[in-house]
Coordinates of C-alpha atoms in Angstrom, one line a residue:
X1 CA -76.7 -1.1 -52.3
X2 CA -79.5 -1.7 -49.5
X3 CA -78.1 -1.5 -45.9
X4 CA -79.1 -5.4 -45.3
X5 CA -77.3 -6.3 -48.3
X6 CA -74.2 -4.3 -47.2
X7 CA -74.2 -6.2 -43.8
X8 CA -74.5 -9.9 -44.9
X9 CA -71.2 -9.0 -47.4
X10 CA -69.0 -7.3 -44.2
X11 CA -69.6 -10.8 -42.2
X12 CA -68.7 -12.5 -45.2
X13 CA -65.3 -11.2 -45.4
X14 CA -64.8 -11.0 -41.3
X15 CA -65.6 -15.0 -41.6
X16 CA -63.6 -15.4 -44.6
X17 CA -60.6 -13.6 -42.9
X18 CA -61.0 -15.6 -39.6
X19 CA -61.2 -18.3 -41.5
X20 CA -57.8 -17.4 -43.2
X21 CA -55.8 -16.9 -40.0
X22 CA -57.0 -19.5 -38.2
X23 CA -55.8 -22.0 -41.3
X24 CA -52.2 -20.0 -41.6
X25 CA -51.8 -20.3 -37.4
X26 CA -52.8 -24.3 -37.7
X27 CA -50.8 -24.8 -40.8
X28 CA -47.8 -22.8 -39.1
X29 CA -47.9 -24.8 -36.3
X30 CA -48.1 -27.9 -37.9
X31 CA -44.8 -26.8 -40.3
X32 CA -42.9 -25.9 -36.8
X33 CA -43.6 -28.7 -35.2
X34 CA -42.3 -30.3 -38.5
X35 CA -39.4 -28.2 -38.3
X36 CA -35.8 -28.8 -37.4
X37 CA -33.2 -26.9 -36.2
X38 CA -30.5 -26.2 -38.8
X39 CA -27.8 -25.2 -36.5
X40 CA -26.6 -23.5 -33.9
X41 CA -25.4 -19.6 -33.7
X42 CA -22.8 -18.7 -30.4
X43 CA -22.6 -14.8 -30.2
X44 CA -20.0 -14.2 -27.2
X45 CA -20.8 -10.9 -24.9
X46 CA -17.2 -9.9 -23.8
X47 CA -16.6 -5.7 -22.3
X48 CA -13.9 -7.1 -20.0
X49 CA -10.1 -6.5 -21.4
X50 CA -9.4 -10.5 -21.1
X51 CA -11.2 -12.9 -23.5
X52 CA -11.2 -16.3 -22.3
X53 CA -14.7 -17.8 -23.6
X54 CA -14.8 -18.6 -27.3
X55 CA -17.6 -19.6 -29.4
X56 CA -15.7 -23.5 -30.3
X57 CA -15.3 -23.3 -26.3
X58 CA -19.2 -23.0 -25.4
X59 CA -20.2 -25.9 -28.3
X60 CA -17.7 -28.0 -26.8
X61 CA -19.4 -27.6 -23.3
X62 CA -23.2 -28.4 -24.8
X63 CA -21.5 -31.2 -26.8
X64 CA -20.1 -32.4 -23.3
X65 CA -23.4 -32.5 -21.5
X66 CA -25.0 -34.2 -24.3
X67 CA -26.5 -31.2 -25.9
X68 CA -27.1 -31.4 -29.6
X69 CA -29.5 -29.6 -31.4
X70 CA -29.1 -29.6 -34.8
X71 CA -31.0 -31.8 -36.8
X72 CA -33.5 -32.3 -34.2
X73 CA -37.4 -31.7 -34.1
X74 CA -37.8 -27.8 -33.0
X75 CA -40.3 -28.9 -30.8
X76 CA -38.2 -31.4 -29.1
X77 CA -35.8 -28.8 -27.7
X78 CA -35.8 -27.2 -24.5
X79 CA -34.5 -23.5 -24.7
X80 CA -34.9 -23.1 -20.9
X81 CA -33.0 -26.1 -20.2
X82 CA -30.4 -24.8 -22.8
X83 CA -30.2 -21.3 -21.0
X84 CA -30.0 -23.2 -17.4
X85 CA -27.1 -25.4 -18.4
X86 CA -25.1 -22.4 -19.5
X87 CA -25.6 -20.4 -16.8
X88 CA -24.3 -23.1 -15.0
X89 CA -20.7 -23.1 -16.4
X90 CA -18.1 -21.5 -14.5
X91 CA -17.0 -19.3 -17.2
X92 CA -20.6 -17.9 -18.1
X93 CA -22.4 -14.5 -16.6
X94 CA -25.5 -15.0 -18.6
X95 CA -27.0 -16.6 -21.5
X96 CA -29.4 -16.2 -23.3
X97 CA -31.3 -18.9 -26.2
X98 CA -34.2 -18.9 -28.4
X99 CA -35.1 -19.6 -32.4
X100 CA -35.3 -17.0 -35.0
X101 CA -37.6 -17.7 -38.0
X102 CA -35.2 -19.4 -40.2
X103 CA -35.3 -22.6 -37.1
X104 CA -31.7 -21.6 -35.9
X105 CA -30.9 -21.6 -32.3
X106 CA -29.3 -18.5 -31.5
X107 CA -27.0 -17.9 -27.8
X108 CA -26.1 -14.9 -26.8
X109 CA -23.9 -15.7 -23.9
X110 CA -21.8 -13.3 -21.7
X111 CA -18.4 -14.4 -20.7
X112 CA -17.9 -13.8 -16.8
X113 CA -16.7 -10.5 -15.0
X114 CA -14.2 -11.0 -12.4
X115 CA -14.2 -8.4 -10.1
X116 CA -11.1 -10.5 -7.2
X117 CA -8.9 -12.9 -7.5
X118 CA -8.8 -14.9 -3.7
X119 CA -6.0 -17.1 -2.8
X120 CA -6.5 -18.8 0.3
X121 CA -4.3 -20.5 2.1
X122 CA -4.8 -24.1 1.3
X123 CA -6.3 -24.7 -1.9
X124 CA -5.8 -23.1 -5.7
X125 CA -6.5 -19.4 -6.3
X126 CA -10.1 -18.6 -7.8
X127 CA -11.9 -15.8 -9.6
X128 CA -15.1 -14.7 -8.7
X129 CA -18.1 -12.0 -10.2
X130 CA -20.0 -9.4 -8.5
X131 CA -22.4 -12.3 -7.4
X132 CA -20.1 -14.6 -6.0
X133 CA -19.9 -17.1 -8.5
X134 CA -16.6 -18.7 -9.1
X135 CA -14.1 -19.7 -11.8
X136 CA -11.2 -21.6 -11.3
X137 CA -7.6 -19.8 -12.3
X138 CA -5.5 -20.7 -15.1
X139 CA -2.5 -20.1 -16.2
X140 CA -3.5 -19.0 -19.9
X141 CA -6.4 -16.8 -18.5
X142 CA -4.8 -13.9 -16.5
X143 CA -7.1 -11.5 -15.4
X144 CA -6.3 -7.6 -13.9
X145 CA -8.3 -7.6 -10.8
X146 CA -7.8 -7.3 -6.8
X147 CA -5.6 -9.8 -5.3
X148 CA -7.3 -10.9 -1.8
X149 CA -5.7 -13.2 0.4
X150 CA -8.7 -15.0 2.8
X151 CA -10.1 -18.0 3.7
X152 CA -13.4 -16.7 5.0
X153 CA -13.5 -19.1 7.9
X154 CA -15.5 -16.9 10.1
X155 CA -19.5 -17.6 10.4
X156 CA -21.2 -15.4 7.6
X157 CA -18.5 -14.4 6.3
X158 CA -18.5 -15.2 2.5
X159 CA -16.6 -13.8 -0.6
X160 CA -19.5 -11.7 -1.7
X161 CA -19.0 -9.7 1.3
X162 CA -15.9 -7.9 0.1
X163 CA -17.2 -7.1 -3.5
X164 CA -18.2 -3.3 -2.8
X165 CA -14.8 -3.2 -2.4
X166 CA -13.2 -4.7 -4.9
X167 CA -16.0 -2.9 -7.1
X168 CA -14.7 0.4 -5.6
X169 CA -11.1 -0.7 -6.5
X170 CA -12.3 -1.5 -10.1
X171 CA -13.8 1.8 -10.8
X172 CA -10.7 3.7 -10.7
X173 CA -8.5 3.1 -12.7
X174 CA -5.5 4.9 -11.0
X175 CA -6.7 2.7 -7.9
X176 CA -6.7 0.1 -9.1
X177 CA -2.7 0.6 -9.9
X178 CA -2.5 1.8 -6.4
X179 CA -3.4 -1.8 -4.7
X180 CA -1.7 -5.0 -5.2
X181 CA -3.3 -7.2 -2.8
X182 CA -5.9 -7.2 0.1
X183 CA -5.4 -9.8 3.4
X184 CA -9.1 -9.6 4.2
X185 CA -9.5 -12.8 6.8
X186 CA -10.4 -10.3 9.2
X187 CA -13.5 -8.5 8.6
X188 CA -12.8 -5.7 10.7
X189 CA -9.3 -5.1 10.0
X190 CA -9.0 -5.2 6.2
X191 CA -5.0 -4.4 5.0
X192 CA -4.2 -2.9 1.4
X193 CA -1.1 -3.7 0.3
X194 CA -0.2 -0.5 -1.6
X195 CA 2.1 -0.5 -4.8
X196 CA 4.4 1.7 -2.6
X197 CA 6.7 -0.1 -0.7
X198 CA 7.5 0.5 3.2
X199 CA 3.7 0.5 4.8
X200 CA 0.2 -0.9 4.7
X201 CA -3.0 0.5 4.8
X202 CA -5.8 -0.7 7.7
X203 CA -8.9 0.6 6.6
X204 CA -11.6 -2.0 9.0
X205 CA -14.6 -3.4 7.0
X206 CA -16.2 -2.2 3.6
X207 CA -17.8 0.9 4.6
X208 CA -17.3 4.3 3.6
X209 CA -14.8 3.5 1.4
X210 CA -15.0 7.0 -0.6
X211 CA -14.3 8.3 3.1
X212 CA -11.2 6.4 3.7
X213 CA -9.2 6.5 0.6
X214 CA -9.6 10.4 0.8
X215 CA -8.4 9.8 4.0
X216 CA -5.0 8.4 2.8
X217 CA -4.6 10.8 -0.1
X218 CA -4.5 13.4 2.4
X219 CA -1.7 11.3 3.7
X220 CA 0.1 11.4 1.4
X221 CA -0.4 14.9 0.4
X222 CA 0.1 16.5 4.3
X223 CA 1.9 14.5 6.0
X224 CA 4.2 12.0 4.2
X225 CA 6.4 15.1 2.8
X226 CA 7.3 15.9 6.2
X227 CA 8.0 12.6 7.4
X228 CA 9.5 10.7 4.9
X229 CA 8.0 7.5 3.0
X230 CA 9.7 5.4 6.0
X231 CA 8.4 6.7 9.2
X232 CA 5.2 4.5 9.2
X233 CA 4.7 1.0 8.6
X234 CA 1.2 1.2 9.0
X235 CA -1.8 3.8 8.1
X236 CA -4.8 3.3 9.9
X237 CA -7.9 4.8 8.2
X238 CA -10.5 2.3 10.0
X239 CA -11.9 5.4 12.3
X240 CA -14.2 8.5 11.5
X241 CA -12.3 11.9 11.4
X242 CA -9.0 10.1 12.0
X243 CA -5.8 9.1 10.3
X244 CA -3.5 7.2 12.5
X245 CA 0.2 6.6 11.7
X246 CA 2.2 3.5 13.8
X247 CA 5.6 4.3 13.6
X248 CA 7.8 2.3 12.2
X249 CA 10.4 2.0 14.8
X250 CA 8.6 1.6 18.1
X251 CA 11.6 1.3 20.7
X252 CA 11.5 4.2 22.8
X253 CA 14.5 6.5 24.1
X254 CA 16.7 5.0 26.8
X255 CA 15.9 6.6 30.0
X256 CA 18.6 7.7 32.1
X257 CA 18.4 6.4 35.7
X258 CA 20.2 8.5 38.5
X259 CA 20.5 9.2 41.9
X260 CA 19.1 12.3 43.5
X261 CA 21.8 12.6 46.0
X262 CA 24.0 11.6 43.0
X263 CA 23.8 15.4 42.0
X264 CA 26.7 17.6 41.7
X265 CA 26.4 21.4 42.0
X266 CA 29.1 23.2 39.5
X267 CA 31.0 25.5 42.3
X268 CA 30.6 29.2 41.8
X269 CA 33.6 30.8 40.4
X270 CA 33.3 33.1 43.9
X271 CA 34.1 30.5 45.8
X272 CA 36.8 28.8 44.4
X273 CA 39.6 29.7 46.7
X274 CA 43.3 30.5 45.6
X275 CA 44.8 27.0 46.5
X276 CA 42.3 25.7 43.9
X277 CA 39.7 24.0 46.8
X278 CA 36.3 25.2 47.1
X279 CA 33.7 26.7 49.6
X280 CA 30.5 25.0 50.2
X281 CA 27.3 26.7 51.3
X282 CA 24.6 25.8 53.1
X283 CA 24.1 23.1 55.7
X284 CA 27.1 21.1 55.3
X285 CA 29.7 24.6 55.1
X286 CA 28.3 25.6 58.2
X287 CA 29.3 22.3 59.8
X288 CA 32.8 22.4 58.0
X289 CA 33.4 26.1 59.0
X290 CA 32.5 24.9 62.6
X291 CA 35.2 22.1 62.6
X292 CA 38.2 24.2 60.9
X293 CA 37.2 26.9 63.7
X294 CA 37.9 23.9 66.1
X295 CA 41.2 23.5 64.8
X296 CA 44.6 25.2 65.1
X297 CA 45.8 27.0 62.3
X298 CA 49.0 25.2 60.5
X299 CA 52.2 27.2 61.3
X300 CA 54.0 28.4 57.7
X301 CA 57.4 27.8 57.4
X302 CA 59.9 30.6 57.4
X303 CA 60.7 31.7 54.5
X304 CA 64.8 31.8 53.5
X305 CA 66.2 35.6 53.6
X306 CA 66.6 37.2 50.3
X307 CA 69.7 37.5 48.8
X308 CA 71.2 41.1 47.8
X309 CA 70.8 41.8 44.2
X310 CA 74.4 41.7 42.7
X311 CA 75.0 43.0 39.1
X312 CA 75.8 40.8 36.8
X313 CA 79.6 40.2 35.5
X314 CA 80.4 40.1 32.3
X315 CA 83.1 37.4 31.1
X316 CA 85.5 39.7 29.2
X317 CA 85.6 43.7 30.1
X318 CA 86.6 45.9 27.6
X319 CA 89.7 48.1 29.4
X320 CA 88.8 51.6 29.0
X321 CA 89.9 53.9 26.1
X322 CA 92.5 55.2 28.3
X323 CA 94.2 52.2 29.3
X324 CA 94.3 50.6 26.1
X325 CA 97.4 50.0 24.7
X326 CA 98.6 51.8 21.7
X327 CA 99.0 50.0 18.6
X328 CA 102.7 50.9 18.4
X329 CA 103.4 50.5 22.5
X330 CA 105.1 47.3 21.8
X331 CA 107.5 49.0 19.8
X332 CA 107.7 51.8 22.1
X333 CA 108.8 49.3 24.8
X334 CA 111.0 47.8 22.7
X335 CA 112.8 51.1 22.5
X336 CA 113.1 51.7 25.6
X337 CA 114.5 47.9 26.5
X338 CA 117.3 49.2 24.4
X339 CA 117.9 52.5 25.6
X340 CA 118.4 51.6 28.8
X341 CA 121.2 48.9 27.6

């Protein structure tokens, strides 16, 4: 085959094949825009441990704005309106919508992350994500995260600011056992309410949070043993390199109030005398010693003579052996009463 010959049949097909795909793009674009949407497919995104967004839930909220798509022209819907409008529900993180090639409208949505749970103190409680959006608390939806009590009244202070901490809080899960709520309405002076009862924990704003809960471990490792659980109500791990513990009872000892010249010296057993009074030395004995030299001694009474020691008498006296009489004297006497007769 001649080279010229070859040539005209390779820009024959190219044309032919142009030809072809231009045709299938028209005609597929005329059958799409002929096209309509035969329903709707809700795939729900949920990692979190709570499920609260269903798929019934998210076509009851397009039905509600007025969003309807099947049946309808594919080219009459929106997909970037559709993704707005969900994005904008309070229980949404993210959605996603497009068509696949069989004209149904797929949404991948993800149900929101709440990373605290704020009661202030007017007003119901509230959830909020990472970015600050919000979702009203219900009863049915209970959800495991940071309690914070705040009102954020203060100028530029906003909800958003305390999520590195309840994102620190999260990411641990023995932490996150460990705190019960946070009073956050000042930004400086942050208090944890610990699951252990008896103390709080002051640990100032957001930063170097790593730094401060190592902080109060160590607490609790060094010091708590020694002192007991009930020493401090409060732990204060808002400085660098410090751990401060207020003590629970703050009264201080009683201090004694007294009289210097309210003193007494304890006399010296030397100079106790032997009629019980004592000497005193210094200044003042030498003044007393001056005025008993003034004075006459007191005369002493005399004392009564002494009587000689007499011996004792007995009551009864035995006689002596001698001059006791005989057992048969009496009869001896007798005898001689009537001799002499």
């Amino acid at each position: 085959m001649k080279p010229i010959v070859k040539r005209v049949l390779m820009t024959i097909a190219v044309v032919l094949l142009a030809g072809g795909l231009t045709t299938a793009v028209v005609w597929a674009n005329i059958e799409e825009r002929n096209a309509v949407c035969r329903g709707v497919v809700i795939t729900i995104d949920n990692t979190g441990p709570s499920s609260f967004l269903t798929p019934k839930g998210v076509a009851d909220e397009l039905h509600q704005a007025g969003i309807d798509p099947y049946g309808k022209l594919i080219d009459n819907i929106n997909t970037l309106d559709i993704e707005n409008l969900l994005n904008s529900f309070q229980y949404i993180e993210s959605a996603e919508c497009a068509f696949s090639s069989d004209h149904y409208l797929h949404l991948e949505v993800k149900q929101l992350v709440p990373v605290m749970r704020i009661f202030p103190t007017n007003g119901d409680s509230y959830y909020i994500n990472a970015e600050g959006k919000r979702m009203n608390a219900r009863v049915e939806h209970h959800i495991d995260v940071p309690i914070v009590n705040c009102d954020f009244l203060r100028p530029n202070y906003k909800p958003t600011d305390l999520v590195p901490l309840a994102k620190f809080i999260n990411s641990n899960s023995d932490l996150a056992c460990y705190v019960t709520m946070v009073d956050a309405n000042d930004p400086h002076n942050i208090i944890i309410y610990p699951n252990i009862r008896g103390h709080v924990i002051n640990i100032g704003d957001v930063n170097n949070l790593e730094s401060k809960f190592r902080k109060i471990k160590m607490m609790y490792d060094q010091v708590i043993p020694h002192t007991g659980w009930w020493a401090y109500d409060t732990i204060v791990v808002k400085w660098n390199h410090q751990i401060v513990g207020i003590r629970r009872n703050k009264s201080l000892p009683k201090e004694i109030q007294y009289a210097p010249d309210d003193d007494e010296i304890a006399p010296d057993i030397e100079t106790i005398s032997a009629d019980g009074s004592t000497a005193v030395s210094g200044p003042a004995a030498d003044t007393e010693d001056t005025a008993a030299a003034s004075k006459p001694l007191p005369q002493s009474a005399p004392k009564p003579a002494a009587k000689p020691a007499t011996t004792p008498q007995p009551i009864h006296e035995e006689p002596a052996p001698e001059n006791r009489p005989h057992k048969d004297a009496g009869q001896t006497v007798k005898n001689a009463f009537n001799n002499n007769q």
